[in-house]
Short mmCIF file of C-alpha atoms and ligand atoms in Angstrom, two decimals:
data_model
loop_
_atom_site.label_atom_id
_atom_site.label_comp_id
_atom_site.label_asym_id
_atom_site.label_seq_id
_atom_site.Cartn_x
_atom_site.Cartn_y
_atom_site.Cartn_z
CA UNK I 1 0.00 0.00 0.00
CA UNK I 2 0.89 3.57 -0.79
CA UNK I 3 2.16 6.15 1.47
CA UNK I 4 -0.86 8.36 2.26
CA UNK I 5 -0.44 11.37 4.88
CA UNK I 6 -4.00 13.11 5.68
CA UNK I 7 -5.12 16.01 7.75
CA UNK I 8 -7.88 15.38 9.89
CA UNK I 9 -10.82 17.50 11.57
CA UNK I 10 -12.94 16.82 14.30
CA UNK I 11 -15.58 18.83 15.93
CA UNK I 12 -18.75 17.25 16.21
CA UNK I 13 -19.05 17.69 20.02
CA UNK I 14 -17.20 20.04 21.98
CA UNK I 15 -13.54 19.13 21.29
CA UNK I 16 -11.95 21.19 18.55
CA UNK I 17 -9.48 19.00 16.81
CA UNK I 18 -7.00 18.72 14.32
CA UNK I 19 -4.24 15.98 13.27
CA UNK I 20 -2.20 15.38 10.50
CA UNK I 21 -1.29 11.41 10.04
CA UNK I 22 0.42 9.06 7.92
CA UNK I 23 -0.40 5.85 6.65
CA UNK I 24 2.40 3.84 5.48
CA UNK I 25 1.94 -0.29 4.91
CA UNK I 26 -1.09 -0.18 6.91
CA UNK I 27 0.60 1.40 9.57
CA UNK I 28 -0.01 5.35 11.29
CA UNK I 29 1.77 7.41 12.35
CA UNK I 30 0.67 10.64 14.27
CA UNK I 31 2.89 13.64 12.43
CA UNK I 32 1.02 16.27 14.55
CA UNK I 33 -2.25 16.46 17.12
CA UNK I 34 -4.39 19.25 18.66
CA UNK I 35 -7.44 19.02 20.81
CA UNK I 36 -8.82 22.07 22.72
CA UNK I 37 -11.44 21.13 24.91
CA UNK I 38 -14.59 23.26 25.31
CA UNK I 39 -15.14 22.12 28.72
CA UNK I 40 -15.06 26.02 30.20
CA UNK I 41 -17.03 26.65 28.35
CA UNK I 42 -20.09 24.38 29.25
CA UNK I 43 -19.50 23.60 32.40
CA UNK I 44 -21.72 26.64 34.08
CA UNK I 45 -24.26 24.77 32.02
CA UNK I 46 -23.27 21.24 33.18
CA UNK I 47 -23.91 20.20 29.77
CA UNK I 48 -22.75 20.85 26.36
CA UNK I 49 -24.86 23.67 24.64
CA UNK I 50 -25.18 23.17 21.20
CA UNK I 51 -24.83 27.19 19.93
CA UNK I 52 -21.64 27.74 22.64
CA UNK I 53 -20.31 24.93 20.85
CA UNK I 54 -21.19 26.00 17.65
CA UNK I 55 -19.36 29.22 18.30
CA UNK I 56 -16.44 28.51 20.03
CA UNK I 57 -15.16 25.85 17.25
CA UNK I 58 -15.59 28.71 14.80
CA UNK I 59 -13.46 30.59 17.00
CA UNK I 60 -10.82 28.65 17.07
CA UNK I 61 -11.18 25.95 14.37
CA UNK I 62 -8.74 27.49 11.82
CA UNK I 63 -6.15 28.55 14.05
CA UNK I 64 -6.25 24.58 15.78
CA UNK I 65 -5.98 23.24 12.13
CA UNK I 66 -2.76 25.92 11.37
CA UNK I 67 -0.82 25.14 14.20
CA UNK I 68 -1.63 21.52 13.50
CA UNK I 69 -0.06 21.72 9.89
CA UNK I 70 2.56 23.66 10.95
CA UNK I 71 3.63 21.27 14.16
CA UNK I 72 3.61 18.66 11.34
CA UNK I 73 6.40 20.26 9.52
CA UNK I 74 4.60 20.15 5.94
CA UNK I 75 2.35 22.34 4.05
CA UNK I 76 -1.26 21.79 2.56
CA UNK I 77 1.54 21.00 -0.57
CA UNK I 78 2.60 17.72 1.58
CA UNK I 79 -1.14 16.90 2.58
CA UNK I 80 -2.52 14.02 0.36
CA UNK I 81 -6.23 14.87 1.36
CA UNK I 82 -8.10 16.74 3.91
CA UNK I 83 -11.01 14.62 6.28
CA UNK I 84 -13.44 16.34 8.49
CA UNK I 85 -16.40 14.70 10.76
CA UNK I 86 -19.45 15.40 8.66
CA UNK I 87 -21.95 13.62 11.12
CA UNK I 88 -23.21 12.22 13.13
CA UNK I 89 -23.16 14.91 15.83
CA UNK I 90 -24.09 18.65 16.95
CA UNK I 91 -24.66 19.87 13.64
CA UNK I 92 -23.41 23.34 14.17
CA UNK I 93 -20.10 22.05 14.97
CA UNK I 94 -19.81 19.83 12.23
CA UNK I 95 -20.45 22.17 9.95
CA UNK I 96 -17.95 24.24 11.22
CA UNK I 97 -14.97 21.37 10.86
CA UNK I 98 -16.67 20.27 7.42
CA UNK I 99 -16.70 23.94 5.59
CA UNK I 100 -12.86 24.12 7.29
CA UNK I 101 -12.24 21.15 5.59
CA UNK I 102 -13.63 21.70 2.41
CA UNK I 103 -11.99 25.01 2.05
CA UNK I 104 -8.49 24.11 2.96
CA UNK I 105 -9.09 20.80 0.31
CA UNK I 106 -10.56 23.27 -2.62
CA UNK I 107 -7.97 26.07 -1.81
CA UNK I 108 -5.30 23.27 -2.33
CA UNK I 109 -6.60 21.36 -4.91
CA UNK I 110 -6.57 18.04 -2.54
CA UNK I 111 -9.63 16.02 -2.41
CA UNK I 112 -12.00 16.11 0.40
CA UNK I 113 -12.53 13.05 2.74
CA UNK I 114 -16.43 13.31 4.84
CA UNK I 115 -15.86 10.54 7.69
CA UNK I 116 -18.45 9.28 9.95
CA UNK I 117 -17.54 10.02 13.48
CA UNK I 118 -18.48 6.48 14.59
CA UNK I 119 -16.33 4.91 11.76
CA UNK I 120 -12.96 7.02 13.67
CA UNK I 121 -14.16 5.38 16.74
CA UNK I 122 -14.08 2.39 15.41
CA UNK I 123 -10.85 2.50 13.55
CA UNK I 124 -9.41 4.01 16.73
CA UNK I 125 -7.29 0.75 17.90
CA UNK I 126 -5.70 0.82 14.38
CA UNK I 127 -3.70 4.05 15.43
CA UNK I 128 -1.95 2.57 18.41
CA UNK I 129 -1.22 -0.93 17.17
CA UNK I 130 -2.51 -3.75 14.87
CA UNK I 131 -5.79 -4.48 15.30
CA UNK I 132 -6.83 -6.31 11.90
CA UNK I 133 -10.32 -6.87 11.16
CA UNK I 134 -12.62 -8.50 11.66
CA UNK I 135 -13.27 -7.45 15.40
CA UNK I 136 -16.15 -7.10 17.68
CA UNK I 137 -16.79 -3.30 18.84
CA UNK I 138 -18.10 -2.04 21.52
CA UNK I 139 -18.48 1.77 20.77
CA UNK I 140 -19.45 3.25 24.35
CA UNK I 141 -19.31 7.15 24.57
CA UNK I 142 -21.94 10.07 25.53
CA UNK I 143 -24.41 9.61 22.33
CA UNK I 144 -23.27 6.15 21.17
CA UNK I 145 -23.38 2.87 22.92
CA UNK I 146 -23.91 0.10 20.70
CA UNK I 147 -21.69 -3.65 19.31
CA UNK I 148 -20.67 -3.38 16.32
CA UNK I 149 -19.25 -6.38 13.84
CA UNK I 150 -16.22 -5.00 11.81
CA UNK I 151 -15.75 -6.97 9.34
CA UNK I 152 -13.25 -4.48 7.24
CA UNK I 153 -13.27 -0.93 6.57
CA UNK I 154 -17.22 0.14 5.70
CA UNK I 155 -18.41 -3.11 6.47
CA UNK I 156 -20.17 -2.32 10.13
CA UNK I 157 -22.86 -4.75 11.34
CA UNK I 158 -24.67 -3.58 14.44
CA UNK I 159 -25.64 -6.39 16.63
CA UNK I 160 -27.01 -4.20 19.67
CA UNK I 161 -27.08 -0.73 21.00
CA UNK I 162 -28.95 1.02 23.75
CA UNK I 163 -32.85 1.65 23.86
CA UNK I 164 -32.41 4.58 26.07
CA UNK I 165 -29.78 6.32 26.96
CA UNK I 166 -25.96 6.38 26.52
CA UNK I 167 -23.27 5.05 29.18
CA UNK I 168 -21.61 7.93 28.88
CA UNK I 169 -25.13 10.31 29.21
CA UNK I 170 -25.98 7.73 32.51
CA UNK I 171 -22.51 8.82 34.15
CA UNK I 172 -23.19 12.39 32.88
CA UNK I 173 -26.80 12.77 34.62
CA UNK I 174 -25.41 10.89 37.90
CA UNK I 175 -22.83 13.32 37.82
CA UNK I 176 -25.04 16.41 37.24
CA UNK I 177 -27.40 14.65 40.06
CA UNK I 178 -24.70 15.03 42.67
CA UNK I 179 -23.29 18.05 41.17
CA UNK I 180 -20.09 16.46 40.32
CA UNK I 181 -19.19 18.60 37.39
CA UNK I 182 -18.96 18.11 33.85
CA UNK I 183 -17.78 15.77 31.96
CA UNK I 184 -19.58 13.38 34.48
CA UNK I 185 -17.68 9.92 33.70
CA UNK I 186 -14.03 11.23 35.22
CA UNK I 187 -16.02 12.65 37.98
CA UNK I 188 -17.74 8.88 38.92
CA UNK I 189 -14.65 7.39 38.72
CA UNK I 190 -12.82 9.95 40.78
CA UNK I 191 -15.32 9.90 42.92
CA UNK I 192 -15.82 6.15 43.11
CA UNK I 193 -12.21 5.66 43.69
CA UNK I 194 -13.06 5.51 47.54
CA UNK I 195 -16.20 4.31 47.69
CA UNK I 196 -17.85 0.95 48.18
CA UNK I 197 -19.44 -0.53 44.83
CA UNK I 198 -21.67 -3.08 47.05
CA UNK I 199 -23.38 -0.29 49.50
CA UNK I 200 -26.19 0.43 46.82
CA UNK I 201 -28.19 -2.01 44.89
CA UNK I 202 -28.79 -0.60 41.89
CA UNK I 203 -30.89 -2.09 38.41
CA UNK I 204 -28.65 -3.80 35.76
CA UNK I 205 -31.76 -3.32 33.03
CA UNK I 206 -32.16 -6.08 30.20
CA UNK I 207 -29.80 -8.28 31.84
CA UNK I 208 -30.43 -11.87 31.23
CA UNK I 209 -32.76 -11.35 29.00
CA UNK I 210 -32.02 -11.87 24.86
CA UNK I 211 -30.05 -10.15 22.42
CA UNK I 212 -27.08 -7.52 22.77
CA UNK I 213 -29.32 -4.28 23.64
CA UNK I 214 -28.54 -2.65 26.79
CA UNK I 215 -30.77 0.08 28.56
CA UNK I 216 -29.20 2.80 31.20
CA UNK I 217 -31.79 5.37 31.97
CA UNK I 218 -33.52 3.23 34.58
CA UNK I 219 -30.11 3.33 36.46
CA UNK I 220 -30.11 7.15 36.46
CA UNK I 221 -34.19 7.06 37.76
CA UNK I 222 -32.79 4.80 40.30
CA UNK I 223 -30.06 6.56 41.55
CA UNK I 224 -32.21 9.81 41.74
CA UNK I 225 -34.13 8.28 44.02
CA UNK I 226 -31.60 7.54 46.54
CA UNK I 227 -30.64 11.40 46.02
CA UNK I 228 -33.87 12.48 46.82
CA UNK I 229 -34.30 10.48 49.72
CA UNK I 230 -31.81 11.97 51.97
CA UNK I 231 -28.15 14.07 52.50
CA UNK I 232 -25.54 12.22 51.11
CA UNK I 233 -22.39 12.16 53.08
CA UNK I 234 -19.43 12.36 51.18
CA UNK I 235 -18.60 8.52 51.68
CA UNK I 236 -22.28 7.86 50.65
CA UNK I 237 -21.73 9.99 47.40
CA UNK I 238 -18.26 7.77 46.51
CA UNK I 239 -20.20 4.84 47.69
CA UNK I 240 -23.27 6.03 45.32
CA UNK I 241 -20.67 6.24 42.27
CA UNK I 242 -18.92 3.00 42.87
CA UNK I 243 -22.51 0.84 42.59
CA UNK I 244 -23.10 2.88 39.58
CA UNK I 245 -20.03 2.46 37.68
CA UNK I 246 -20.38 -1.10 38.70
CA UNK I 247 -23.75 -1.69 37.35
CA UNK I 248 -23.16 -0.05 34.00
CA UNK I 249 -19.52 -2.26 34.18
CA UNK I 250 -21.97 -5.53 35.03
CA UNK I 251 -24.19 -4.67 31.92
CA UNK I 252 -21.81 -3.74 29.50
CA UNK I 253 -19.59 -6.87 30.20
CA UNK I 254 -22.69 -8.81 30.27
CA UNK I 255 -23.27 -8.35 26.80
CA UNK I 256 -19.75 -8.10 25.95
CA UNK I 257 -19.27 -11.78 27.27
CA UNK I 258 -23.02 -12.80 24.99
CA UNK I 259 -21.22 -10.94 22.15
CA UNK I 260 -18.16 -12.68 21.99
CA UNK I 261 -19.63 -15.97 22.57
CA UNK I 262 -21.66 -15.37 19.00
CA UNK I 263 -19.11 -14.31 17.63
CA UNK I 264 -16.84 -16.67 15.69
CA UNK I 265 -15.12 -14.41 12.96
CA UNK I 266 -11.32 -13.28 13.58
CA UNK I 267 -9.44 -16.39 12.99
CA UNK I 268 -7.12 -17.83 15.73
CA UNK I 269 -7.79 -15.02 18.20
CA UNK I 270 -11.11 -13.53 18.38
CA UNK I 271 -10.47 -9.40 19.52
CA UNK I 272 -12.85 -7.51 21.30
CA UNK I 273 -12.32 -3.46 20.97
CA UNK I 274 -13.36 -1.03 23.02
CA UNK I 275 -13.87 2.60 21.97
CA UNK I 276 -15.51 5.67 22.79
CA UNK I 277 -15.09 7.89 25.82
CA UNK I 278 -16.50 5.31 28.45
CA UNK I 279 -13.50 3.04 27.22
CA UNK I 280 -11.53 5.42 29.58
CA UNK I 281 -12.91 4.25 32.92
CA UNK I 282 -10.65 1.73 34.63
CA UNK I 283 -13.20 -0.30 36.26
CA UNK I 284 -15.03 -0.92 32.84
CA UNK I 285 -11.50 -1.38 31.18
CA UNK I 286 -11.11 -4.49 34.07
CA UNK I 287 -14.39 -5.88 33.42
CA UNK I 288 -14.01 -5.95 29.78
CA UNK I 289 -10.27 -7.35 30.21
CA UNK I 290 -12.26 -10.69 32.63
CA UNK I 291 -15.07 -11.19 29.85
CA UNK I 292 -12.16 -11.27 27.24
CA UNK I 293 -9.89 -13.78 29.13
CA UNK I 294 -12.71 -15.64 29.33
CA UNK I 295 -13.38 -16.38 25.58
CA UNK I 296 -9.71 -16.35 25.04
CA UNK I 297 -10.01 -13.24 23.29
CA UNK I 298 -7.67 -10.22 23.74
CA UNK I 299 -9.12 -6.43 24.49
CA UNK I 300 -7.79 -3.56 22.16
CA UNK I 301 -8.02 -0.68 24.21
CA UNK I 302 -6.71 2.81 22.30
CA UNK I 303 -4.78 4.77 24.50
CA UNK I 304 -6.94 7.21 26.97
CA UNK I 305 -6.65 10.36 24.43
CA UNK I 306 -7.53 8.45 21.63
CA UNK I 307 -10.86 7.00 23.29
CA UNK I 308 -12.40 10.60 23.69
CA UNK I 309 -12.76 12.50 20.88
CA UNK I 310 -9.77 13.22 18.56
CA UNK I 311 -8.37 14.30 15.61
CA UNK I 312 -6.15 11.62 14.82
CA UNK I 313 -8.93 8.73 14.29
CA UNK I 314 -10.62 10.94 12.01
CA UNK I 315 -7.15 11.30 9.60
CA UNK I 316 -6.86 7.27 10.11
CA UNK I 317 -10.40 6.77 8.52
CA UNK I 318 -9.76 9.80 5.86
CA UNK I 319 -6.47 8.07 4.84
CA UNK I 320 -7.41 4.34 4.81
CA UNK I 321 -10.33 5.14 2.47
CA UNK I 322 -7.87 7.21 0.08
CA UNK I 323 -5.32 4.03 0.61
CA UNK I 324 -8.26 2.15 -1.22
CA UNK I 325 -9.89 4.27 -3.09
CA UNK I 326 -13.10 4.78 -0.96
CA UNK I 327 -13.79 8.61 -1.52
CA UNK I 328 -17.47 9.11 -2.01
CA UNK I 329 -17.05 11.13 -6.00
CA UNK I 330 -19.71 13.77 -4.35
CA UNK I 331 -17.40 14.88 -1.35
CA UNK I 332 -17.46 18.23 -1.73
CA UNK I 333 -20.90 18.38 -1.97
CA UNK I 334 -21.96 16.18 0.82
CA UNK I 335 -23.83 17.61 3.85
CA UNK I 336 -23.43 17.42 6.44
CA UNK I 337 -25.28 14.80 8.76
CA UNK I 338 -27.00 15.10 12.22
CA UNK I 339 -27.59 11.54 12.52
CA UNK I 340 -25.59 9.09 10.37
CA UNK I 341 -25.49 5.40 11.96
CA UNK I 342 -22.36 3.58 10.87
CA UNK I 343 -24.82 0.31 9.85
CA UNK I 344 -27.13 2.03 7.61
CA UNK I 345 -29.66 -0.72 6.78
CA UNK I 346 -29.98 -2.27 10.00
CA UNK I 347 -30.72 1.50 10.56
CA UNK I 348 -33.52 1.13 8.23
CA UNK I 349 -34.80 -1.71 8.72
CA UNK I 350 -35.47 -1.25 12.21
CA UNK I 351 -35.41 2.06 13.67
CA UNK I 352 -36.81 1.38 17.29
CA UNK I 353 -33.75 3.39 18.69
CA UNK I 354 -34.07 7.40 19.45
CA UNK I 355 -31.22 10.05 18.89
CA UNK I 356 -29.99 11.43 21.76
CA UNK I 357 -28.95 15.26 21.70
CA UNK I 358 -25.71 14.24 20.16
CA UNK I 359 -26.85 12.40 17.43
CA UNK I 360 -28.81 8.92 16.77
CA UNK I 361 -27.60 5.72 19.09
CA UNK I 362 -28.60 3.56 16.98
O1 LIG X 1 -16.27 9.78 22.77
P1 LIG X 1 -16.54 11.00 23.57
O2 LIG X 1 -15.36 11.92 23.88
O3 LIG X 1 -17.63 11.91 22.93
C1 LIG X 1 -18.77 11.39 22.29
O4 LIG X 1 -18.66 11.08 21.07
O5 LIG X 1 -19.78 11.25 23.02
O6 LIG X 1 -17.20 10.51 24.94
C2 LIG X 1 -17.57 11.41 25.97
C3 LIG X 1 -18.28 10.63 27.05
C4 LIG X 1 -18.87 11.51 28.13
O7 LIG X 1 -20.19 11.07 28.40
C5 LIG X 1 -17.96 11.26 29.32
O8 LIG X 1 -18.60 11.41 30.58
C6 LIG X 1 -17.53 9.83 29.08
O9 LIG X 1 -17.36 9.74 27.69
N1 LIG X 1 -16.26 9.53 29.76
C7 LIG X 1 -16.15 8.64 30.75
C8 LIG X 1 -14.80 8.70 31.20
N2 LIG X 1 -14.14 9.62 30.44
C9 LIG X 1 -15.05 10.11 29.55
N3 LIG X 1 -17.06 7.82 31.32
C10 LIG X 1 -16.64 7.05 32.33
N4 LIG X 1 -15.38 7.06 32.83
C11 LIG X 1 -14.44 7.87 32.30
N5 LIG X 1 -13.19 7.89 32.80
ZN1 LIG X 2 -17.10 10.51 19.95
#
């Protein structure tokens, strides 16, 4: 395969991003990376707020993407193609990093790459080390939670996802709950660090029962509850976050361990991947790393900056379509899109699943 090098875009949420990366035998390496966090700016809101968002990525977006290409040591003249997130996400902010994109790719006469935010997450092992397909996914951050077969790159086959909320929106809203601070899932797990997982009993929803779906917002209801009912000590606020990571750890490695016993593609070792934000917490990280010993699989984890949103996996998607030849003709023209699930007919064919703020779960 071709050398490709590829400068990547990411804004869809509230990390402005930029990353220049080359592809070389199937292998990437990172020239350059930049995220700047928006976290400032939401957390009065304890939330991210779609139009500051909006704004402060077209505040910043160009100068992140300069000092990205210049850290790189090359020019747009060095840059094989440019990639942006075009969906699924906060629109505003996408359409901020995709008219970026497409103006740095017209001004330089380089093509234009729109990637699916979900397809970076799910190429996201492939930056660190080699993770060849086919794997099993498990894409777990604050709008997605969902297992994914990937059988190569644009071949996605969702075998379960959420009927409610996210993971990463249940450790949000606990965290909002107990005024924690924003984003919620480093606050649990700080937070849970001293506390003692077995003091509440708290709902693992849909366990047991069939298929790979998974269901968090009774969790939240139930933990509200205990809020309600009386003062919570600081102990019984670490104890509070320690049953709740715990129970979303229980469900997701439930269905992880259902997953991988379905799933017989990947040759001599089956691999499990985790990606997405929630892949950062330790405690899930452990329970994934028991279901996988268990099925004599191994865990790809990507490195903690590369399971929240980045630049870099965005550049690896861009430049392993170019490396193959998997630029949609109408790139420049493509708009951007709110919702955009990476398994389009299963999608279609059955909907049940509604979008969160951040884009569709499904
Ligand atoms: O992938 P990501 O950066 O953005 C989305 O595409 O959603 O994921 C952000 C989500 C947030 O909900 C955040 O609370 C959660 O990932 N998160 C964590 C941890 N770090 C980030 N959840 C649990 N434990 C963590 N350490
Ligand atoms: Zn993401």
């Amino acid at each position: 395969m071709k050398s490709v090098t590829v400068l990547g875009i990411e804004t869809s949420c509230d990390e402005t991003a930029a990353a220049v990366l080359r592809l070389e035998n199937g292998r990437a390496t990172i020239l350059s990376e930049t995220v700047r966090s928006q976290i400032e700016e939401h957390t009065p809101y304890g939330g991210v707020v779609p139009e500051i968002a909006a704004r402060a990525h077209a505040e910043v977006a160009d100068r992140v993407v300069e000092a990205t290409l210049e850290e790189s040591g090359l020019t747009l003249a060095g840059i094989d193609a440019v990639a942006a997130t075009s969906g699924p996400g906060l629109i505003g902010g996408v359409m901020v990093g995709m008219m970026t994109g497409k103006a740095m790719a017209l001004a330089s006469g380089k093509p234009f790459i729109p990637v699916n935010h979900l397809e970076g997450h799910a190429l996201s092992p492939r930056l660190a080390e080699e993770c060849p397909f086919p794997y099993l996914l498990l894409l777990v951050s604050g709008g997605h939670c969902q297992f994914i077969e990937v059988g190569g790159l644009g071949d996605y086959k969702r075998l379960g996802s959420t009927i409610d909320d996210a993971a990463g929106e249940a450790f949000d809203k606990l965290a909002k709950l107990l005024g924690l601070g924003f984003p919620g899932g480093p606050a649990v797990e700080r937070s849970a660090e001293g506390g003692d997982a077995k003091r509440y009993k708290l709902p693992r929803p849909l366990l047991g029962r069939p298929g790979l779906d998974m269901s968090f917002a009774g969790l939240k209801t139930a933990a509200a509850r205990i809020i309600e009912a009386s003062d919570l000590s600081e102990q019984d606020v670490a104890d509070l976050c320690a049953s709740y990571q715990a129970a979303i750890a229980d469900c997701l490695s439930a269905r992880a361990d259902r997953a991988l016993s379905g799933f017989s593609a990947g040759g001599d070792k089956k691999r499990l991947v985790v990606a997405g934000g929630v892949a950062a917490n330790g405690a899930i990280r452990t329970a994934l790393g028991t279901v996988a010993d268990s099925h004599e699989a191994k865990l790809i984890a990507p490195p903690l900056r590369h399971c929240t949103d980045n630049a870099a996996m965005i550049a690896l998607a861009g430049a392993e379509r170019l490396a193959c030849g998997r630029v949609p003709e109408n790139a420049m023209t493509f708009a951007a899109r709110p919702r955009w699930p990476l398994d389009e007919v299963r999608a279609q064919s059955d909907p049940a699943y509604g979008g969160g703020k951040r884009g569709a779960k499904a």
